[in-house]
Amino acid sequence: IFRVSLSSSAKQRERDAESGSLGRWDATRWQECDKPLRPIKADPKKVIDDVNDGLQVDFANMYIGGGVLSGGCVQEEIRFSVCPELTVSMLICEVLKDDEAILFRGGLRIAKTRGYAFNLEYDGVFSDEQPPPPFLAAIDACDYRGWGRGALGHQLEPATMLRELEKARAGFSLHQFADASELLGATKSVPGVVATGNWGCGAFLGNRELKSLEQWMVASACGMEIFYSTFGDQGLARSLNRLSEDFSKGGTTVGQLYRVLSSLSRAGR
């Protein structure tokens, strides 16, 4: 378990680099990011757990583990239920701040499931012949339940969008920490792909299209490609794959996409 924070100051930078701090990016830094958008592969059928050689994303609660011990049955709770070693983090990790993430490796999977949420069922013992445990990044999304599903304008507000970008950057930056890589057993190879999906788009009512673009920008800024599970949404998968092709041909950068999204906020969309 390795805790990542973006908090930094000039006096603390050298010390923070050793303790897991990256330093924050402000809106100007995102606007000026000239890194090209890396390829994205969206799939409506394949799930995050299928990408064992990638950095898998845990759609976390700010209190790590969420409701796994009290009847919770969505993405994070399912992961902690089938990989019970992850529950150790609930004893030692405090509530996540807006600029923090938790990185894991070593949670062996012991069970299979079928269904989701209130249709979730146990589906037998997971195979003993499994690959090494994947890397896992726990990041908690903003909760928009107080705004309703029509709150896209709020989600596009600069402060809100920046919070989500920086939260994801804390989780996607494993390769920038030599100490974390060694601690988590990645001294020879750090994943080059982020495996994620509709982060914060279930109970928290996040907009799927916006969340996919935000995570795409962050993965590209971190030099990683992205696998995106749309969880059955074939239209979103087609749109993302088409955008990936178009953006690659046009050499679109992270900063360009950020500026487009910022313009939508100013237009009140």
Short mmCIF file of C-alpha atoms in Angstrom, two decimals:
data_model
loop_
_atom_site.label_atom_id
_atom_site.label_comp_id
_atom_site.label_asym_id
_atom_site.label_seq_id
_atom_site.Cartn_x
_atom_site.Cartn_y
_atom_site.Cartn_z
CA ILE A 1 0.00 0.00 0.00
CA PHE A 2 1.42 3.38 -1.01
CA ARG A 3 -0.33 6.71 -0.37
CA VAL A 4 0.15 9.45 -2.98
CA SER A 5 -0.40 13.17 -2.35
CA LEU A 6 -0.11 16.09 -4.75
CA SER A 7 0.48 18.60 -1.95
CA SER A 8 3.79 20.38 -2.23
CA SER A 9 5.62 23.60 -1.41
CA ALA A 10 8.97 25.03 -2.41
CA LYS A 11 10.50 24.29 0.99
CA GLN A 12 9.08 20.78 1.16
CA ARG A 13 9.59 19.70 -2.45
CA GLU A 14 12.72 17.62 -1.88
CA ARG A 15 11.27 15.91 1.15
CA ASP A 16 7.88 15.44 -0.48
CA ALA A 17 9.43 13.75 -3.51
CA GLU A 18 10.61 11.03 -1.18
CA SER A 19 7.31 10.72 0.63
CA GLY A 20 5.05 10.47 -2.38
CA SER A 21 4.19 14.01 -3.49
CA LEU A 22 3.95 15.18 -7.11
CA GLY A 23 2.99 18.83 -6.75
CA ARG A 24 -0.31 20.24 -7.98
CA TRP A 25 -1.12 21.35 -11.51
CA ASP A 26 -3.27 24.45 -11.82
CA ALA A 27 -5.59 25.30 -14.72
CA THR A 28 -2.77 27.06 -16.61
CA ARG A 29 -0.59 23.97 -16.45
CA TRP A 30 -3.37 21.86 -17.92
CA GLN A 31 -4.14 24.44 -20.61
CA GLU A 32 -0.50 24.47 -21.69
CA CYS A 33 0.12 20.70 -21.54
CA ASP A 34 1.46 19.83 -24.99
CA LYS A 35 1.55 16.07 -24.54
CA PRO A 36 -0.44 14.27 -27.26
CA LEU A 37 -3.52 12.32 -26.34
CA ARG A 38 -2.42 8.70 -26.15
CA PRO A 39 -4.52 5.91 -27.73
CA ILE A 40 -7.69 4.91 -25.95
CA LYS A 41 -9.36 1.53 -26.45
CA ALA A 42 -12.97 1.43 -25.32
CA ASP A 43 -14.82 -1.86 -24.95
CA PRO A 44 -18.44 -2.44 -23.86
CA LYS A 45 -17.86 -6.10 -22.88
CA LYS A 46 -14.35 -6.39 -21.46
CA VAL A 47 -14.04 -5.25 -17.84
CA ILE A 48 -11.29 -3.60 -15.83
CA ASP A 49 -10.35 -6.85 -14.08
CA ASP A 50 -9.51 -8.42 -17.46
CA VAL A 51 -6.52 -6.08 -17.94
CA ASN A 52 -4.10 -7.77 -15.58
CA ASP A 53 -0.99 -6.09 -16.99
CA GLY A 54 -2.43 -2.59 -16.49
CA LEU A 55 -2.92 -0.16 -13.64
CA GLN A 56 -6.49 -1.00 -12.64
CA VAL A 57 -8.67 1.73 -11.15
CA ASP A 58 -10.71 1.25 -7.98
CA PHE A 59 -13.71 3.62 -7.98
CA ALA A 60 -13.12 4.32 -4.33
CA ASN A 61 -15.03 5.93 -1.53
CA MET A 62 -13.22 8.73 0.31
CA TYR A 63 -13.20 6.21 3.16
CA ILE A 64 -11.30 3.39 1.48
CA GLY A 65 -13.35 0.21 1.11
CA GLY A 66 -16.65 2.05 1.16
CA GLY A 67 -19.48 -0.13 2.39
CA VAL A 68 -17.77 -3.50 1.92
CA LEU A 69 -18.44 -4.45 5.55
CA SER A 70 -21.99 -3.09 5.61
CA GLY A 71 -23.77 -4.41 2.54
CA GLY A 72 -22.19 -2.30 -0.21
CA CYS A 73 -22.27 -4.07 -3.57
CA VAL A 74 -20.84 -1.86 -6.31
CA GLN A 75 -17.40 -1.62 -7.92
CA GLU A 76 -15.12 -0.98 -4.93
CA GLU A 77 -17.04 -3.22 -2.54
CA ILE A 78 -17.01 -6.06 -5.07
CA ARG A 79 -13.24 -5.74 -5.52
CA PHE A 80 -12.61 -5.75 -1.77
CA SER A 81 -14.95 -8.73 -1.31
CA VAL A 82 -13.20 -10.94 -3.88
CA CYS A 83 -9.73 -9.66 -2.83
CA PRO A 84 -10.17 -9.54 0.98
CA GLU A 85 -6.50 -8.73 1.64
CA LEU A 86 -7.31 -5.20 0.43
CA THR A 87 -9.44 -4.63 3.52
CA VAL A 88 -6.24 -4.17 5.56
CA SER A 89 -6.13 -0.66 4.08
CA MET A 90 -9.33 0.19 5.96
CA LEU A 91 -7.38 -0.10 9.22
CA ILE A 92 -4.41 2.03 8.26
CA CYS A 93 -5.59 4.59 5.67
CA GLU A 94 -7.29 7.80 6.76
CA VAL A 95 -9.98 9.55 4.73
CA LEU A 96 -8.67 10.59 1.31
CA LYS A 97 -8.13 14.28 0.65
CA ASP A 98 -8.94 15.83 -2.72
CA ASP A 99 -5.35 15.49 -3.91
CA GLU A 100 -4.66 11.96 -2.65
CA ALA A 101 -4.87 8.41 -3.96
CA ILE A 102 -3.88 4.98 -2.67
CA LEU A 103 -1.87 2.50 -4.74
CA PHE A 104 -2.03 -1.25 -4.05
CA ARG A 105 -0.40 -4.43 -5.18
CA GLY A 106 -0.76 -7.90 -3.74
CA GLY A 107 -4.49 -8.42 -3.24
CA LEU A 108 -5.05 -11.99 -4.41
CA ARG A 109 -8.46 -12.75 -5.85
CA ILE A 110 -10.23 -15.70 -4.21
CA ALA A 111 -13.78 -15.60 -5.61
CA LYS A 112 -15.82 -15.01 -8.76
CA THR A 113 -19.08 -13.08 -8.94
CA ARG A 114 -21.91 -12.50 -11.38
CA GLY A 115 -24.34 -9.62 -11.60
CA TYR A 116 -23.94 -6.19 -10.09
CA ALA A 117 -25.29 -4.12 -7.21
CA PHE A 118 -28.42 -5.77 -5.75
CA ASN A 119 -28.20 -8.54 -8.34
CA LEU A 120 -24.68 -9.50 -7.24
CA GLU A 121 -24.11 -13.21 -6.55
CA TYR A 122 -21.21 -15.44 -5.57
CA ASP A 123 -20.11 -17.52 -8.57
CA GLY A 124 -17.52 -19.91 -7.17
CA VAL A 125 -13.85 -20.03 -6.24
CA PHE A 126 -11.47 -18.10 -8.46
CA SER A 127 -8.85 -20.22 -10.24
CA ASP A 128 -5.65 -20.94 -8.33
CA GLU A 129 -3.77 -20.52 -11.60
CA GLN A 130 -3.87 -16.74 -11.69
CA PRO A 131 -1.28 -14.18 -12.84
CA PRO A 132 0.52 -11.92 -10.34
CA PRO A 133 -1.83 -9.48 -8.59
CA PRO A 134 -2.34 -6.32 -10.65
CA PHE A 135 -1.54 -2.78 -9.63
CA LEU A 136 -4.59 -0.99 -8.26
CA ALA A 137 -5.17 2.78 -7.92
CA ALA A 138 -7.93 3.87 -5.53
CA ILE A 139 -9.40 7.27 -6.42
CA ASP A 140 -12.65 8.77 -5.14
CA ALA A 141 -14.83 10.86 -7.48
CA CYS A 142 -16.97 13.89 -6.70
CA ASP A 143 -20.47 13.14 -5.49
CA TYR A 144 -23.13 14.97 -7.52
CA ARG A 145 -26.22 13.46 -5.94
CA GLY A 146 -27.25 16.84 -4.57
CA TRP A 147 -27.24 18.31 -8.09
CA GLY A 148 -29.28 15.76 -10.02
CA ARG A 149 -28.53 14.28 -13.42
CA GLY A 150 -28.86 17.67 -15.11
CA ALA A 151 -25.80 19.03 -13.33
CA LEU A 152 -23.35 18.82 -16.24
CA GLY A 153 -22.78 22.57 -15.96
CA HIS A 154 -21.58 22.12 -12.39
CA GLN A 155 -19.32 19.23 -13.40
CA LEU A 156 -17.74 21.47 -16.06
CA GLU A 157 -16.97 24.28 -13.62
CA PRO A 158 -13.19 24.91 -13.55
CA ALA A 159 -12.73 24.07 -9.86
CA THR A 160 -14.76 20.86 -10.13
CA MET A 161 -13.04 19.68 -13.28
CA LEU A 162 -9.60 20.51 -11.85
CA ARG A 163 -10.39 18.50 -8.72
CA GLU A 164 -11.20 15.40 -10.80
CA LEU A 165 -8.14 15.81 -13.01
CA GLU A 166 -5.81 16.14 -10.04
CA LYS A 167 -7.42 13.25 -8.17
CA ALA A 168 -6.93 10.98 -11.19
CA ARG A 169 -3.36 12.24 -11.67
CA ALA A 170 -2.50 11.19 -8.13
CA GLY A 171 -3.71 7.70 -8.96
CA PHE A 172 -2.23 7.35 -12.45
CA SER A 173 1.33 8.47 -11.62
CA LEU A 174 2.80 5.23 -10.27
CA HIS A 175 5.76 5.38 -12.67
CA GLN A 176 6.90 8.69 -11.15
CA PHE A 177 7.63 7.14 -7.77
CA ALA A 178 10.75 5.01 -7.59
CA ASP A 179 10.03 4.23 -3.94
CA ALA A 180 6.46 3.15 -4.70
CA SER A 181 7.53 1.05 -7.67
CA GLU A 182 10.07 -0.79 -5.54
CA LEU A 183 7.67 -1.14 -2.63
CA LEU A 184 4.92 -2.51 -4.88
CA GLY A 185 7.19 -4.92 -6.71
CA ALA A 186 7.56 -3.04 -9.99
CA THR A 187 11.31 -2.53 -10.10
CA LYS A 188 11.52 -3.93 -13.64
CA SER A 189 8.22 -3.00 -15.22
CA VAL A 190 5.58 -0.39 -14.44
CA PRO A 191 2.24 -0.67 -16.27
CA GLY A 192 1.92 1.46 -19.39
CA VAL A 193 -1.87 1.17 -19.56
CA VAL A 194 -4.57 2.50 -17.24
CA ALA A 195 -7.63 0.23 -17.06
CA THR A 196 -10.65 2.25 -16.00
CA GLY A 197 -14.27 3.01 -16.83
CA ASN A 198 -17.25 5.09 -15.76
CA TRP A 199 -15.61 6.42 -12.61
CA GLY A 200 -18.14 8.09 -10.31
CA CYS A 201 -20.97 7.68 -12.84
CA GLY A 202 -23.19 5.34 -10.87
CA ALA A 203 -24.50 6.40 -7.47
CA PHE A 204 -22.49 9.66 -7.66
CA LEU A 205 -24.22 10.67 -10.94
CA GLY A 206 -21.10 11.75 -12.84
CA ASN A 207 -21.41 12.36 -16.58
CA ARG A 208 -19.93 9.39 -18.46
CA GLU A 209 -18.68 11.35 -21.47
CA LEU A 210 -16.96 13.98 -19.33
CA LYS A 211 -15.41 11.44 -16.95
CA SER A 212 -13.99 9.45 -19.87
CA LEU A 213 -12.39 12.58 -21.35
CA GLU A 214 -10.98 13.69 -18.00
CA GLN A 215 -9.36 10.32 -17.37
CA TRP A 216 -8.07 10.23 -20.96
CA MET A 217 -6.36 13.59 -20.46
CA VAL A 218 -4.77 12.48 -17.20
CA ALA A 219 -3.52 9.15 -18.55
CA SER A 220 -1.99 10.95 -21.54
CA ALA A 221 -0.37 13.57 -19.32
CA CYS A 222 1.16 10.70 -17.34
CA GLY A 223 2.43 9.05 -20.54
CA MET A 224 0.04 6.10 -20.36
CA GLU A 225 -2.45 4.60 -22.79
CA ILE A 226 -5.94 3.88 -21.56
CA PHE A 227 -8.32 0.93 -21.68
CA TYR A 228 -11.86 2.09 -21.00
CA SER A 229 -14.62 -0.31 -20.05
CA THR A 230 -17.99 1.26 -20.85
CA PHE A 231 -19.84 -1.48 -18.93
CA GLY A 232 -22.22 -2.33 -21.76
CA ASP A 233 -22.58 1.16 -23.23
CA GLN A 234 -21.87 0.42 -26.90
CA GLY A 235 -22.57 3.99 -28.03
CA LEU A 236 -19.97 5.44 -25.67
CA ALA A 237 -17.43 2.81 -26.76
CA ARG A 238 -17.95 3.68 -30.43
CA SER A 239 -17.66 7.40 -29.74
CA LEU A 240 -14.44 7.08 -27.76
CA ASN A 241 -12.79 4.81 -30.31
CA ARG A 242 -13.75 7.18 -33.09
CA LEU A 243 -12.40 10.16 -31.15
CA SER A 244 -9.16 8.28 -30.49
CA GLU A 245 -8.66 7.74 -34.20
CA ASP A 246 -9.49 11.34 -35.08
CA PHE A 247 -7.36 12.84 -32.32
CA SER A 248 -4.40 10.65 -33.23
CA LYS A 249 -4.58 11.77 -36.85
CA GLY A 250 -4.84 15.41 -35.83
CA GLY A 251 -2.16 15.31 -33.15
CA THR A 252 -4.55 16.67 -30.54
CA THR A 253 -2.90 17.52 -27.21
CA VAL A 254 -4.06 17.33 -23.62
CA GLY A 255 -4.08 21.11 -23.41
CA GLN A 256 -6.25 21.47 -26.50
CA LEU A 257 -8.90 19.12 -25.12
CA TYR A 258 -8.80 20.87 -21.75
CA ARG A 259 -9.39 24.24 -23.42
CA VAL A 260 -12.38 22.86 -25.33
CA LEU A 261 -13.96 21.56 -22.12
CA SER A 262 -13.24 24.87 -20.37
CA SER A 263 -15.00 26.73 -23.20
CA LEU A 264 -18.10 24.60 -22.65
CA SER A 265 -18.11 25.71 -19.02
CA ARG A 266 -17.92 29.37 -20.02
CA ALA A 267 -20.75 28.83 -22.50
CA GLY A 268 -22.91 27.48 -19.67
CA ARG A 269 -23.31 24.02 -21.24
#
